[in-house]
PDB file of C-alpha atoms and ligand atoms in Angstrom:
ATOM      1  CA  UNK A1496      19.402  -6.188 -24.328  1.00  0.00           C
ATOM      2  CA  UNK A1497      19.575  -7.184 -20.672  1.00  0.00           C
ATOM      3  CA  UNK A1498      16.499  -7.088 -18.434  1.00  0.00           C
ATOM      4  CA  UNK A1499      15.701  -3.740 -16.772  1.00  0.00           C
ATOM      5  CA  UNK A1500      17.121  -3.425 -13.266  1.00  0.00           C
ATOM      6  CA  UNK A1501      14.706  -2.308 -10.551  1.00  0.00           C
ATOM      7  CA  UNK A1502      15.344  -1.563  -6.874  1.00  0.00           C
ATOM      8  CA  UNK A1503      12.310  -1.658  -4.617  1.00  0.00           C
ATOM      9  CA  UNK A1504      12.531   0.186  -1.276  1.00  0.00           C
ATOM     10  CA  UNK A1505       9.632  -1.010   0.790  1.00  0.00           C
ATOM     11  CA  UNK A1506       7.888  -3.201   3.301  1.00  0.00           C
ATOM     12  CA  UNK A1507       8.041  -6.895   4.068  1.00  0.00           C
ATOM     13  CA  UNK A1508       5.213  -8.368   6.126  1.00  0.00           C
ATOM     14  CA  UNK A1509       3.959 -11.750   7.130  1.00  0.00           C
ATOM     15  CA  UNK A1510       0.164 -11.850   6.785  1.00  0.00           C
ATOM     16  CA  UNK A1511      -1.466 -13.921   9.533  1.00  0.00           C
ATOM     17  CA  UNK A1512      -4.952 -14.716   8.315  1.00  0.00           C
ATOM     18  CA  UNK A1513      -7.777 -16.268  10.343  1.00  0.00           C
ATOM     19  CA  UNK A1514     -11.014 -17.129   8.528  1.00  0.00           C
ATOM     20  CA  UNK A1515     -14.094 -17.194  10.747  1.00  0.00           C
ATOM     21  CA  UNK A1516     -17.863 -17.185  10.402  1.00  0.00           C
ATOM     22  CA  UNK A1517     -18.358 -13.658  11.711  1.00  0.00           C
ATOM     23  CA  UNK A1518     -15.882 -10.977  12.756  1.00  0.00           C
ATOM     24  CA  UNK A1519     -15.564 -10.352  16.516  1.00  0.00           C
ATOM     25  CA  UNK A1520     -16.865  -7.061  17.899  1.00  0.00           C
ATOM     26  CA  UNK A1521     -14.838  -5.076  20.454  1.00  0.00           C
ATOM     27  CA  UNK A1522     -14.195  -7.257  23.515  1.00  0.00           C
ATOM     28  CA  UNK A1523     -15.518 -10.397  21.779  1.00  0.00           C
ATOM     29  CA  UNK A1524     -13.766 -13.661  20.949  1.00  0.00           C
ATOM     30  CA  UNK A1525     -14.942 -15.875  18.099  1.00  0.00           C
ATOM     31  CA  UNK A1526     -13.964 -19.512  17.678  1.00  0.00           C
ATOM     32  CA  UNK A1527     -13.720 -21.730  14.654  1.00  0.00           C
ATOM     33  CA  UNK A1528     -11.114 -19.719  12.795  1.00  0.00           C
ATOM     34  CA  UNK A1529      -8.974 -21.414  10.135  1.00  0.00           C
ATOM     35  CA  UNK A1530      -5.447 -20.037  10.184  1.00  0.00           C
ATOM     36  CA  UNK A1531      -2.989 -19.393   7.360  1.00  0.00           C
ATOM     37  CA  UNK A1532       0.253 -17.438   6.865  1.00  0.00           C
ATOM     38  CA  UNK A1533       1.198 -15.637   3.629  1.00  0.00           C
ATOM     39  CA  UNK A1534       4.176 -13.489   2.698  1.00  0.00           C
ATOM     40  CA  UNK A1535       3.078  -9.908   2.079  1.00  0.00           C
ATOM     41  CA  UNK A1536       3.904  -6.224   2.330  1.00  0.00           C
ATOM     42  CA  UNK A1537       3.595  -3.915  -0.656  1.00  0.00           C
ATOM     43  CA  UNK A1538       7.375  -3.660  -1.129  1.00  0.00           C
ATOM     44  CA  UNK A1539       7.848  -7.423  -1.209  1.00  0.00           C
ATOM     45  CA  UNK A1540       4.787  -7.924  -3.425  1.00  0.00           C
ATOM     46  CA  UNK A1541       5.894  -5.328  -5.975  1.00  0.00           C
ATOM     47  CA  UNK A1542       9.456  -6.674  -6.027  1.00  0.00           C
ATOM     48  CA  UNK A1543       8.157 -10.166  -6.751  1.00  0.00           C
ATOM     49  CA  UNK A1544       5.679  -8.843  -9.328  1.00  0.00           C
ATOM     50  CA  UNK A1545       8.446  -7.159 -11.337  1.00  0.00           C
ATOM     51  CA  UNK A1546      10.732 -10.182 -10.961  1.00  0.00           C
ATOM     52  CA  UNK A1547       8.151 -12.684 -12.218  1.00  0.00           C
ATOM     53  CA  UNK A1548       7.533 -10.429 -15.233  1.00  0.00           C
ATOM     54  CA  UNK A1549      11.222 -10.445 -16.161  1.00  0.00           C
ATOM     55  CA  UNK A1550      13.066  -7.627 -14.334  1.00  0.00           C
ATOM     56  CA  UNK A1551      16.298  -7.986 -12.347  1.00  0.00           C
ATOM     57  CA  UNK A1552      15.090  -6.892  -8.932  1.00  0.00           C
ATOM     58  CA  UNK A1553      16.693  -6.068  -5.612  1.00  0.00           C
ATOM     59  CA  UNK A1554      14.738  -5.273  -2.460  1.00  0.00           C
ATOM     60  CA  UNK A1555      15.849  -2.752   0.181  1.00  0.00           C
ATOM     61  CA  UNK A1556      13.952  -3.544   3.366  1.00  0.00           C
ATOM     62  CA  UNK A1557      14.159  -4.388   7.065  1.00  0.00           C
ATOM     63  CA  UNK A1558      12.896  -7.583   8.723  1.00  0.00           C
ATOM     64  CA  UNK A1559      13.304  -8.973  12.242  1.00  0.00           C
ATOM     65  CA  UNK A1560      15.827 -11.628  13.280  1.00  0.00           C
ATOM     66  CA  UNK A1561      13.016 -14.183  13.577  1.00  0.00           C
ATOM     67  CA  UNK A1562      11.255 -17.089  11.895  1.00  0.00           C
ATOM     68  CA  UNK A1563       8.613 -14.792  10.453  1.00  0.00           C
ATOM     69  CA  UNK A1564      11.295 -13.194   8.281  1.00  0.00           C
ATOM     70  CA  UNK A1565      12.149 -16.534   6.682  1.00  0.00           C
ATOM     71  CA  UNK A1566       8.505 -17.166   5.832  1.00  0.00           C
ATOM     72  CA  UNK A1567       8.003 -13.600   4.609  1.00  0.00           C
ATOM     73  CA  UNK A1568      11.034 -13.756   2.274  1.00  0.00           C
ATOM     74  CA  UNK A1569      10.621 -17.338   1.031  1.00  0.00           C
ATOM     75  CA  UNK A1570       8.991 -16.649  -2.350  1.00  0.00           C
ATOM     76  CA  UNK A1571      11.263 -13.678  -3.095  1.00  0.00           C
ATOM     77  CA  UNK A1572      14.283 -15.873  -2.435  1.00  0.00           C
ATOM     78  CA  UNK A1573      12.914 -18.750  -4.495  1.00  0.00           C
ATOM     79  CA  UNK A1574      12.263 -16.510  -7.505  1.00  0.00           C
ATOM     80  CA  UNK A1575      15.660 -14.791  -7.406  1.00  0.00           C
ATOM     81  CA  UNK A1576      15.005 -11.335  -5.963  1.00  0.00           C
ATOM     82  CA  UNK A1577      18.337  -9.957  -4.668  1.00  0.00           C
ATOM     83  CA  UNK A1578      17.885  -9.706  -0.888  1.00  0.00           C
ATOM     84  CA  UNK A1579      21.376  -8.450  -0.020  1.00  0.00           C
ATOM     85  CA  UNK A1580      19.838  -5.053   0.917  1.00  0.00           C
ATOM     86  CA  UNK A1581      17.222  -6.665   3.141  1.00  0.00           C
ATOM     87  CA  UNK A1582      18.832  -6.840   6.584  1.00  0.00           C
ATOM     88  CA  UNK A1583      17.546  -8.217   9.873  1.00  0.00           C
ATOM     89  CA  UNK A1584      17.265  -5.884  12.870  1.00  0.00           C
ATOM     90  CA  UNK A1585      17.897  -7.417  16.287  1.00  0.00           C
ATOM     91  CA  UNK A1586      15.457  -5.358  18.334  1.00  0.00           C
ATOM     92  CA  UNK A1587      12.281  -5.219  16.207  1.00  0.00           C
ATOM     93  CA  UNK A1588      10.207  -8.139  14.876  1.00  0.00           C
ATOM     94  CA  UNK A1589       9.271  -8.711  11.253  1.00  0.00           C
ATOM     95  CA  UNK A1590       6.213  -6.675  10.274  1.00  0.00           C
ATOM     96  CA  UNK A1591       2.956  -8.582  10.524  1.00  0.00           C
ATOM     97  CA  UNK A1592      -0.595  -7.968   9.372  1.00  0.00           C
ATOM     98  CA  UNK A1593      -3.235  -9.634  11.562  1.00  0.00           C
ATOM     99  CA  UNK A1594      -6.155 -10.261   9.236  1.00  0.00           C
ATOM    100  CA  UNK A1595      -9.562 -11.675  10.163  1.00  0.00           C
ATOM    101  CA  UNK A1596     -11.828 -12.582   7.224  1.00  0.00           C
ATOM    102  CA  UNK A1597     -15.494 -13.456   7.684  1.00  0.00           C
ATOM    103  CA  UNK A1598     -17.543 -15.848   5.537  1.00  0.00           C
ATOM    104  CA  UNK A1599     -19.212 -12.792   4.019  1.00  0.00           C
ATOM    105  CA  UNK A1600     -15.772 -11.640   2.842  1.00  0.00           C
ATOM    106  CA  UNK A1601     -15.496  -8.681   5.233  1.00  0.00           C
ATOM    107  CA  UNK A1602     -12.137  -8.199   6.887  1.00  0.00           C
ATOM    108  CA  UNK A1603     -10.477  -6.558   9.868  1.00  0.00           C
ATOM    109  CA  UNK A1604      -6.774  -5.818   9.602  1.00  0.00           C
ATOM    110  CA  UNK A1605      -4.250  -4.674  12.189  1.00  0.00           C
ATOM    111  CA  UNK A1606      -0.773  -3.984  10.814  1.00  0.00           C
ATOM    112  CA  UNK A1607       2.151  -4.040  13.228  1.00  0.00           C
ATOM    113  CA  UNK A1608       4.944  -2.583  11.055  1.00  0.00           C
ATOM    114  CA  UNK A1609       7.764  -3.781  13.302  1.00  0.00           C
ATOM    115  CA  UNK A1610      11.054  -3.688  11.404  1.00  0.00           C
ATOM    116  CA  UNK A1611       9.488  -1.768   8.490  1.00  0.00           C
ATOM    117  CA  UNK A1612       9.091   1.178  10.852  1.00  0.00           C
ATOM    118  CA  UNK A1613      12.740   0.891  11.873  1.00  0.00           C
ATOM    119  CA  UNK A1614      13.958   1.170   8.241  1.00  0.00           C
ATOM    120  CA  UNK A1615      15.934   4.423   8.500  1.00  0.00           C
ATOM    121  CA  UNK A1616      17.602   6.599   5.838  1.00  0.00           C
ATOM    122  CA  UNK A1617      21.066   5.553   7.117  1.00  0.00           C
ATOM    123  CA  UNK A1618      20.291   1.959   6.093  1.00  0.00           C
ATOM    124  CA  UNK A1619      20.162   2.960   2.423  1.00  0.00           C
ATOM    125  CA  UNK A1620      23.059   2.434  -0.006  1.00  0.00           C
ATOM    126  CA  UNK A1621      25.126   5.426  -1.163  1.00  0.00           C
ATOM    127  CA  UNK A1622      23.433   5.571  -4.541  1.00  0.00           C
ATOM    128  CA  UNK A1623      20.588   3.811  -6.333  1.00  0.00           C
ATOM    129  CA  UNK A1624      21.468   3.533 -10.004  1.00  0.00           C
ATOM    130  CA  UNK A1625      18.581   1.235 -10.945  1.00  0.00           C
ATOM    131  CA  UNK A1626      15.032   2.401 -11.438  1.00  0.00           C
ATOM    132  CA  UNK A1627      13.316   2.729  -8.049  1.00  0.00           C
ATOM    133  CA  UNK A1628       9.852   1.624  -6.947  1.00  0.00           C
ATOM    134  CA  UNK A1629       8.623   2.849  -3.548  1.00  0.00           C
ATOM    135  CA  UNK A1630       5.416   2.826  -1.493  1.00  0.00           C
ATOM    136  CA  UNK A1631       4.366   4.263   1.879  1.00  0.00           C
ATOM    137  CA  UNK A1632       4.652   1.272   4.232  1.00  0.00           C
ATOM    138  CA  UNK A1633       8.118   2.428   5.333  1.00  0.00           C
ATOM    139  CA  UNK A1634       8.837   5.813   6.969  1.00  0.00           C
ATOM    140  CA  UNK A1635       8.267   8.686   4.536  1.00  0.00           C
ATOM    141  CA  UNK A1636      11.724  10.094   5.434  1.00  0.00           C
ATOM    142  CA  UNK A1637      13.354   6.830   4.288  1.00  0.00           C
ATOM    143  CA  UNK A1638      11.371   6.752   1.068  1.00  0.00           C
ATOM    144  CA  UNK A1639      12.250  10.416   0.402  1.00  0.00           C
ATOM    145  CA  UNK A1640      15.947   9.678   1.036  1.00  0.00           C
ATOM    146  CA  UNK A1641      15.827   6.694  -1.352  1.00  0.00           C
ATOM    147  CA  UNK A1642      14.239   8.887  -4.011  1.00  0.00           C
ATOM    148  CA  UNK A1643      17.005  11.500  -3.515  1.00  0.00           C
ATOM    149  CA  UNK A1644      19.664   8.791  -3.961  1.00  0.00           C
ATOM    150  CA  UNK A1645      18.128   7.456  -7.156  1.00  0.00           C
ATOM    151  CA  UNK A1646      19.753   8.544 -10.388  1.00  0.00           C
ATOM    152  CA  UNK A1647      17.208   6.758 -12.583  1.00  0.00           C
ATOM    153  CA  UNK A1648      13.469   6.378 -13.150  1.00  0.00           C
ATOM    154  CA  UNK A1649      11.365   6.770  -9.961  1.00  0.00           C
ATOM    155  CA  UNK A1650       7.939   5.115  -9.601  1.00  0.00           C
ATOM    156  CA  UNK A1651       5.935   5.823  -6.443  1.00  0.00           C
ATOM    157  CA  UNK A1652       2.831   3.909  -5.449  1.00  0.00           C
ATOM    158  CA  UNK A1653       1.228   6.331  -2.964  1.00  0.00           C
ATOM    159  CA  UNK A1654      -0.271   3.542  -0.848  1.00  0.00           C
ATOM    160  CA  UNK A1655      -1.451   3.451   1.835  1.00  0.00           C
ATOM    161  CA  UNK A1656      -2.683   7.057   1.533  1.00  0.00           C
ATOM    162  CA  UNK A1657      -0.594   9.265   3.847  1.00  0.00           C
ATOM    163  CA  UNK A1658       0.482  12.908   3.813  1.00  0.00           C
ATOM    164  CA  UNK A1659       3.585  13.372   1.618  1.00  0.00           C
ATOM    165  CA  UNK A1660       5.497  16.512   0.603  1.00  0.00           C
ATOM    166  CA  UNK A1661       4.913  18.011  -2.861  1.00  0.00           C
ATOM    167  CA  UNK A1662       8.659  17.717  -3.604  1.00  0.00           C
ATOM    168  CA  UNK A1663       8.396  13.920  -3.429  1.00  0.00           C
ATOM    169  CA  UNK A1664       5.527  13.890  -5.904  1.00  0.00           C
ATOM    170  CA  UNK A1665       7.369  16.265  -8.216  1.00  0.00           C
ATOM    171  CA  UNK A1666      10.540  14.101  -8.329  1.00  0.00           C
ATOM    172  CA  UNK A1667       8.644  10.937  -9.271  1.00  0.00           C
ATOM    173  CA  UNK A1668       8.594  10.034 -12.959  1.00  0.00           C
ATOM    174  CA  UNK A1669       5.511   7.873 -12.370  1.00  0.00           C
ATOM    175  CA  UNK A1670       2.877   8.086  -9.614  1.00  0.00           C
ATOM    176  CA  UNK A1671       0.405   5.215  -9.177  1.00  0.00           C
ATOM    177  CA  UNK A1672      -2.775   5.422  -7.087  1.00  0.00           C
ATOM    178  CA  UNK A1673      -6.099   3.600  -6.880  1.00  0.00           C
ATOM    179  CA  UNK A1674      -9.418   5.433  -6.790  1.00  0.00           C
ATOM    180  CA  UNK A1675      -9.541   5.986  -3.032  1.00  0.00           C
ATOM    181  CA  UNK A1676      -5.921   7.163  -2.906  1.00  0.00           C
ATOM    182  CA  UNK A1677      -6.664   9.547  -5.813  1.00  0.00           C
ATOM    183  CA  UNK A1678      -9.528  10.977  -3.733  1.00  0.00           C
ATOM    184  CA  UNK A1679      -7.260  11.322  -0.661  1.00  0.00           C
ATOM    185  CA  UNK A1680      -4.493  13.241  -2.470  1.00  0.00           C
ATOM    186  CA  UNK A1681      -6.822  15.029  -4.898  1.00  0.00           C
ATOM    187  CA  UNK A1682      -6.456  14.478  -8.635  1.00  0.00           C
ATOM    188  CA  UNK A1683      -5.647  18.162  -9.173  1.00  0.00           C
ATOM    189  CA  UNK A1684      -2.622  17.903  -6.877  1.00  0.00           C
ATOM    190  CA  UNK A1685      -1.491  14.612  -8.408  1.00  0.00           C
ATOM    191  CA  UNK A1686      -1.796  15.886 -11.967  1.00  0.00           C
ATOM    192  CA  UNK A1687       0.018  19.099 -11.034  1.00  0.00           C
ATOM    193  CA  UNK A1688       3.030  17.018  -9.954  1.00  0.00           C
ATOM    194  CA  UNK A1689       3.923  16.532 -13.639  1.00  0.00           C
ATOM    195  CA  UNK A1690       5.341  13.345 -15.155  1.00  0.00           C
ATOM    196  CA  UNK A1691       3.165  10.260 -15.483  1.00  0.00           C
ATOM    197  CA  UNK A1692       0.187   9.505 -13.243  1.00  0.00           C
ATOM    198  CA  UNK A1693      -1.635   6.162 -13.361  1.00  0.00           C
ATOM    199  CA  UNK A1694      -5.010   5.817 -11.643  1.00  0.00           C
ATOM    200  CA  UNK A1695      -6.291   2.245 -11.264  1.00  0.00           C
ATOM    201  CA  UNK A1696     -10.035   1.634 -11.269  1.00  0.00           C
ATOM    202  CA  UNK A1697     -10.387  -2.013 -10.198  1.00  0.00           C
ATOM    203  CA  UNK A1698     -12.178  -4.161 -12.803  1.00  0.00           C
ATOM    204  CA  UNK A1699     -12.756  -1.008 -14.890  1.00  0.00           C
ATOM    205  CA  UNK A1700      -9.021  -0.784 -15.654  1.00  0.00           C
ATOM    206  CA  UNK A1701      -6.767   2.255 -15.465  1.00  0.00           C
ATOM    207  CA  UNK A1702      -6.035   5.701 -16.854  1.00  0.00           C
ATOM    208  CA  UNK A1703      -2.667   7.270 -17.575  1.00  0.00           C
ATOM    209  CA  UNK A1704      -1.974  11.003 -17.516  1.00  0.00           C
ATOM    210  CA  UNK A1705       1.149  12.866 -18.630  1.00  0.00           C
ATOM    211  CA  UNK A1706       1.643  16.364 -17.230  1.00  0.00           C
ATOM    212  CA  UNK A1707      -2.038  16.377 -16.258  1.00  0.00           C
ATOM    213  CA  UNK A1708      -3.389  15.314 -19.696  1.00  0.00           C
ATOM    214  CA  UNK A1709      -5.116  11.962 -20.194  1.00  0.00           C
ATOM    215  CA  UNK A1710      -2.930  10.040 -22.671  1.00  0.00           C
ATOM    216  CA  UNK A1711      -4.139   6.425 -22.375  1.00  0.00           C
ATOM    217  CA  UNK A1712      -6.944   4.269 -20.985  1.00  0.00           C
ATOM    218  CA  UNK A1713      -7.009   0.496 -20.723  1.00  0.00           C
ATOM    219  CA  UNK A1714      -9.609  -2.063 -19.691  1.00  0.00           C
ATOM    220  CA  UNK A1715      -8.358  -5.349 -18.247  1.00  0.00           C
ATOM    221  CA  UNK A1716      -9.313  -8.678 -19.802  1.00  0.00           C
ATOM    222  CA  UNK A1717     -12.513 -10.062 -18.289  1.00  0.00           C
ATOM    223  CA  UNK A1718     -11.492 -12.695 -15.765  1.00  0.00           C
ATOM    224  CA  UNK A1719     -13.150 -14.768 -13.083  1.00  0.00           C
ATOM    225  CA  UNK A1720     -11.782 -12.793 -10.137  1.00  0.00           C
ATOM    226  CA  UNK A1721     -11.588 -14.782  -6.926  1.00  0.00           C
ATOM    227  CA  UNK A1722      -9.238 -12.605  -4.832  1.00  0.00           C
ATOM    228  CA  UNK A1723      -8.023  -9.165  -5.899  1.00  0.00           C
ATOM    229  CA  UNK A1724      -5.371  -8.934  -3.133  1.00  0.00           C
ATOM    230  CA  UNK A1725      -2.104  -8.015  -4.831  1.00  0.00           C
ATOM    231  CA  UNK A1726      -3.725  -6.851  -8.108  1.00  0.00           C
ATOM    232  CA  UNK A1727      -2.543  -3.303  -7.469  1.00  0.00           C
ATOM    233  CA  UNK A1728       0.985  -4.550  -6.693  1.00  0.00           C
ATOM    234  CA  UNK A1729       1.054  -6.597  -9.920  1.00  0.00           C
ATOM    235  CA  UNK A1730      -0.046  -3.453 -11.785  1.00  0.00           C
ATOM    236  CA  UNK A1731       2.749  -1.325 -10.240  1.00  0.00           C
ATOM    237  CA  UNK A1732       5.487  -3.845 -11.069  1.00  0.00           C
ATOM    238  CA  UNK A1733       4.156  -4.423 -14.577  1.00  0.00           C
ATOM    239  CA  UNK A1734       3.689  -0.778 -15.543  1.00  0.00           C
ATOM    240  CA  UNK A1735       7.129   0.238 -14.289  1.00  0.00           C
ATOM    241  CA  UNK A1736       8.800  -2.641 -16.112  1.00  0.00           C
ATOM    242  CA  UNK A1737       6.899  -2.052 -19.355  1.00  0.00           C
ATOM    243  CA  UNK A1738       7.828   1.647 -19.382  1.00  0.00           C
ATOM    244  CA  UNK A1739      11.485   0.810 -18.675  1.00  0.00           C
ATOM    245  CA  UNK A1740      11.385  -1.588 -21.632  1.00  0.00           C
ATOM    246  CA  UNK A1741      10.287   1.324 -23.788  1.00  0.00           C
ATOM    247  CA  UNK A1742       6.808   0.006 -24.498  1.00  0.00           C
ATOM    248  CA  UNK A1743       4.477   2.700 -25.879  1.00  0.00           C
ATOM    249  CA  UNK A1744       2.315   4.086 -23.057  1.00  0.00           C
ATOM    250  CA  UNK A1745      -0.943   2.536 -24.319  1.00  0.00           C
ATOM    251  CA  UNK A1746       0.617  -0.928 -24.552  1.00  0.00           C
ATOM    252  CA  UNK A1747       2.366  -0.551 -21.206  1.00  0.00           C
ATOM    253  CA  UNK A1748      -0.964   0.329 -19.556  1.00  0.00           C
ATOM    254  CA  UNK A1749      -2.748  -2.633 -21.190  1.00  0.00           C
ATOM    255  CA  UNK A1750       0.053  -4.957 -20.034  1.00  0.00           C
ATOM    256  CA  UNK A1751      -0.212  -3.637 -16.454  1.00  0.00           C
ATOM    257  CA  UNK A1752      -4.005  -4.059 -16.458  1.00  0.00           C
ATOM    258  CA  UNK A1753      -3.632  -7.630 -17.708  1.00  0.00           C
ATOM    259  CA  UNK A1754      -1.084  -8.338 -14.953  1.00  0.00           C
ATOM    260  CA  UNK A1755      -3.537  -7.015 -12.330  1.00  0.00           C
ATOM    261  CA  UNK A1756      -6.359  -9.100 -13.804  1.00  0.00           C
ATOM    262  CA  UNK A1757      -4.206 -12.243 -13.894  1.00  0.00           C
ATOM    263  CA  UNK A1758      -3.339 -11.739 -10.221  1.00  0.00           C
ATOM    264  CA  UNK A1759      -7.049 -11.484  -9.355  1.00  0.00           C
ATOM    265  CA  UNK A1760      -7.669 -15.007 -10.690  1.00  0.00           C
ATOM    266  CA  UNK A1761      -5.647 -16.714  -7.928  1.00  0.00           C
ATOM    267  CA  UNK A1762      -5.881 -16.728  -4.128  1.00  0.00           C
ATOM    268  CA  UNK A1763      -3.548 -14.546  -2.048  1.00  0.00           C
ATOM    269  CA  UNK A1764      -1.111 -11.892  -3.241  1.00  0.00           C
ATOM    270  CA  UNK A1765       2.363 -13.359  -3.826  1.00  0.00           C
ATOM    271  CA  UNK A1766       1.287 -16.868  -4.928  1.00  0.00           C
ATOM    272  CA  UNK A1767      -1.027 -15.264  -7.514  1.00  0.00           C
ATOM    273  CA  UNK A1768       1.472 -12.804  -9.035  1.00  0.00           C
ATOM    274  CA  UNK A1769       1.667 -13.851 -12.689  1.00  0.00           C
ATOM    275  CA  UNK A1770       4.644 -14.729 -14.858  1.00  0.00           C
ATOM    276  CA  UNK A1771       5.179 -12.897 -18.120  1.00  0.00           C
ATOM    277  CA  UNK A1772       3.931 -15.924 -20.062  1.00  0.00           C
ATOM    278  CA  UNK A1773       0.701 -15.953 -18.037  1.00  0.00           C
ATOM    279  CA  UNK A1774       0.054 -12.257 -18.683  1.00  0.00           C
ATOM    280  CA  UNK A1775       0.791 -12.591 -22.391  1.00  0.00           C
ATOM    281  CA  UNK A1776      -1.417 -15.676 -22.701  1.00  0.00           C
ATOM    282  CA  UNK A1777      -4.255 -13.811 -20.983  1.00  0.00           C
ATOM    283  CA  UNK A1778      -3.864 -10.845 -23.348  1.00  0.00           C
ATOM    284  CA  UNK A1779      -3.924 -13.086 -26.410  1.00  0.00           C
ATOM    285  CA  UNK A1780      -6.790 -15.319 -25.225  1.00  0.00           C
ATOM    286  CA  UNK A1781      -9.036 -12.357 -24.479  1.00  0.00           C
ATOM    287  CA  UNK A1782      -8.265 -10.652 -27.782  1.00  0.00           C
ATOM    288  CA  UNK A1783      -6.561  -7.653 -26.209  1.00  0.00           C
ATOM    289  CA  UNK A1784      -3.563  -5.863 -27.625  1.00  0.00           C
ATOM    290  CA  UNK A1785      -0.817  -8.123 -28.897  1.00  0.00           C
ATOM    291  CA  UNK A1786       1.778  -8.301 -26.140  1.00  0.00           C
ATOM    292  CA  UNK A1787       4.928  -6.332 -26.790  1.00  0.00           C
ATOM    293  CA  UNK A1788       8.132  -8.370 -26.762  1.00  0.00           C
ATOM    294  CA  UNK A1789      11.144  -6.590 -25.377  1.00  0.00           C
ATOM    295  CA  UNK A1790      14.207  -6.578 -27.623  1.00  0.00           C
ATOM    296  CA  UNK A1791      15.982  -9.903 -27.564  1.00  0.00           C
ATOM    297  CA  UNK A1792      12.850 -11.926 -26.904  1.00  0.00           C
ATOM    298  CA  UNK A1793      10.667 -13.678 -29.471  1.00  0.00           C
TER     299      UNK A1793
HETATM  300  P1  LIG B2258      -5.722  -1.811  -5.669  1.00  0.00           P
HETATM  301  O1  LIG B2258      -5.623  -3.282  -5.403  1.00  0.00           O
HETATM  302  O2  LIG B2258      -4.430  -1.080  -5.425  1.00  0.00           O
HETATM  303  O3  LIG B2258      -6.920  -1.134  -5.056  1.00  0.00           O
HETATM  304  P2  LIG B2258      -7.145  -2.013  -8.196  1.00  0.00           P
HETATM  305  O4  LIG B2258      -8.225  -2.751  -7.466  1.00  0.00           O
HETATM  306  O5  LIG B2258      -7.538  -0.753  -8.927  1.00  0.00           O
HETATM  307  O6  LIG B2258      -5.897  -1.684  -7.260  1.00  0.00           O
HETATM  308  O7  LIG B2258      -6.498  -3.063  -9.236  1.00  0.00           O
HETATM  309  C1  LIG B2258      -5.343  -2.795  -9.982  1.00  0.00           C
HETATM  310  C2  LIG B2258      -5.538  -3.289 -11.407  1.00  0.00           C
HETATM  311  O8  LIG B2258      -5.792  -4.717 -11.377  1.00  0.00           O
HETATM  312  C3  LIG B2258      -6.734  -2.668 -12.125  1.00  0.00           C
HETATM  313  O9  LIG B2258      -6.347  -1.497 -12.824  1.00  0.00           O
HETATM  314  C4  LIG B2258      -7.157  -3.777 -13.084  1.00  0.00           C
HETATM  315  O10 LIG B2258      -6.407  -3.710 -14.272  1.00  0.00           O
HETATM  316  C5  LIG B2258      -6.775  -5.065 -12.333  1.00  0.00           C
HETATM  317  N1  LIG B2258      -7.946  -5.630 -11.646  1.00  0.00           N
HETATM  318  C6  LIG B2258      -8.316  -5.449 -10.349  1.00  0.00           C
HETATM  319  N2  LIG B2258      -9.469  -6.095 -10.075  1.00  0.00           N
HETATM  320  C7  LIG B2258      -9.842  -6.702 -11.226  1.00  0.00           C
HETATM  321  C8  LIG B2258     -10.954  -7.524 -11.624  1.00  0.00           C
HETATM  322  N3  LIG B2258     -11.937  -7.842 -10.758  1.00  0.00           N
HETATM  323  N4  LIG B2258     -11.000  -7.965 -12.916  1.00  0.00           N
HETATM  324  C9  LIG B2258     -10.030  -7.635 -13.792  1.00  0.00           C
HETATM  325  N5  LIG B2258      -8.983  -6.874 -13.478  1.00  0.00           N
HETATM  326  C10 LIG B2258      -8.869  -6.410 -12.229  1.00  0.00           C
END
């Protein structure tokens, strides 16, 4: 059987990170920052997560016609994500996140969405036959149009938390939120949407509901977490892929939790997104469920 095909409609950002002793207050300047650039954006992260775990992935997105775009797309390109639906706009720059991180681990983040905000419904293809993964770092109207065009499985990661119409929730086959997003939308509303709902709970794992009923819980392997950035994105890519492979819900949830945990063991988001072999090795070494092998793999 060939690998599941997934289209991700979402954001591409370049994260510009400065580490400093203390964060500046309003009007203040601090010196001594160490600077780094990382590819980011939830759309790009989730596309790469699913790709590294074995899916055939294409990304629908907008970047600027600038150097930042090349840096932001480098790991996706290297790992074989199809970027033919990721066009450059002439008049808006690539989205950036300006991130200051203090020695105490606190951060300040300003996101300038740039081209992500210019991703309009008319940029979408005529139909999306693959499964679709979407998030809320592109205009809600564009996400809603992508969902309407999709003839297959629809997974929506409702992050960052923003107002969305009930019809969007109802069309999704799978909704994924973390604890604070669950509080924003209200679990009653999310469960009433029907279909599958996954709520992630950080190191405590995740719960899966079907039509409002709890059907599975999973606890991730215990890991030495050094940076949980991207753990949620690894979870989204992994759970969607596992369900498309036909894994039983309990196993799919355990696989997604292990993918999130594996991501937390490395620095940054995209560099730390695990391969399938890494997730399976982690599951075996920590005595979790035996990893499920999709048909055609041994
Ligand atoms: P988000 O990053 O979207 O807030 P979470 O923090 O809930 O999402 O993480 C997503 C998943 O990643 C969790 O369900 C869990 O399986 C895994 N994970 C996150 N943090 C840790 C951790 N410290 N140890 C082990 N697993 C983790």
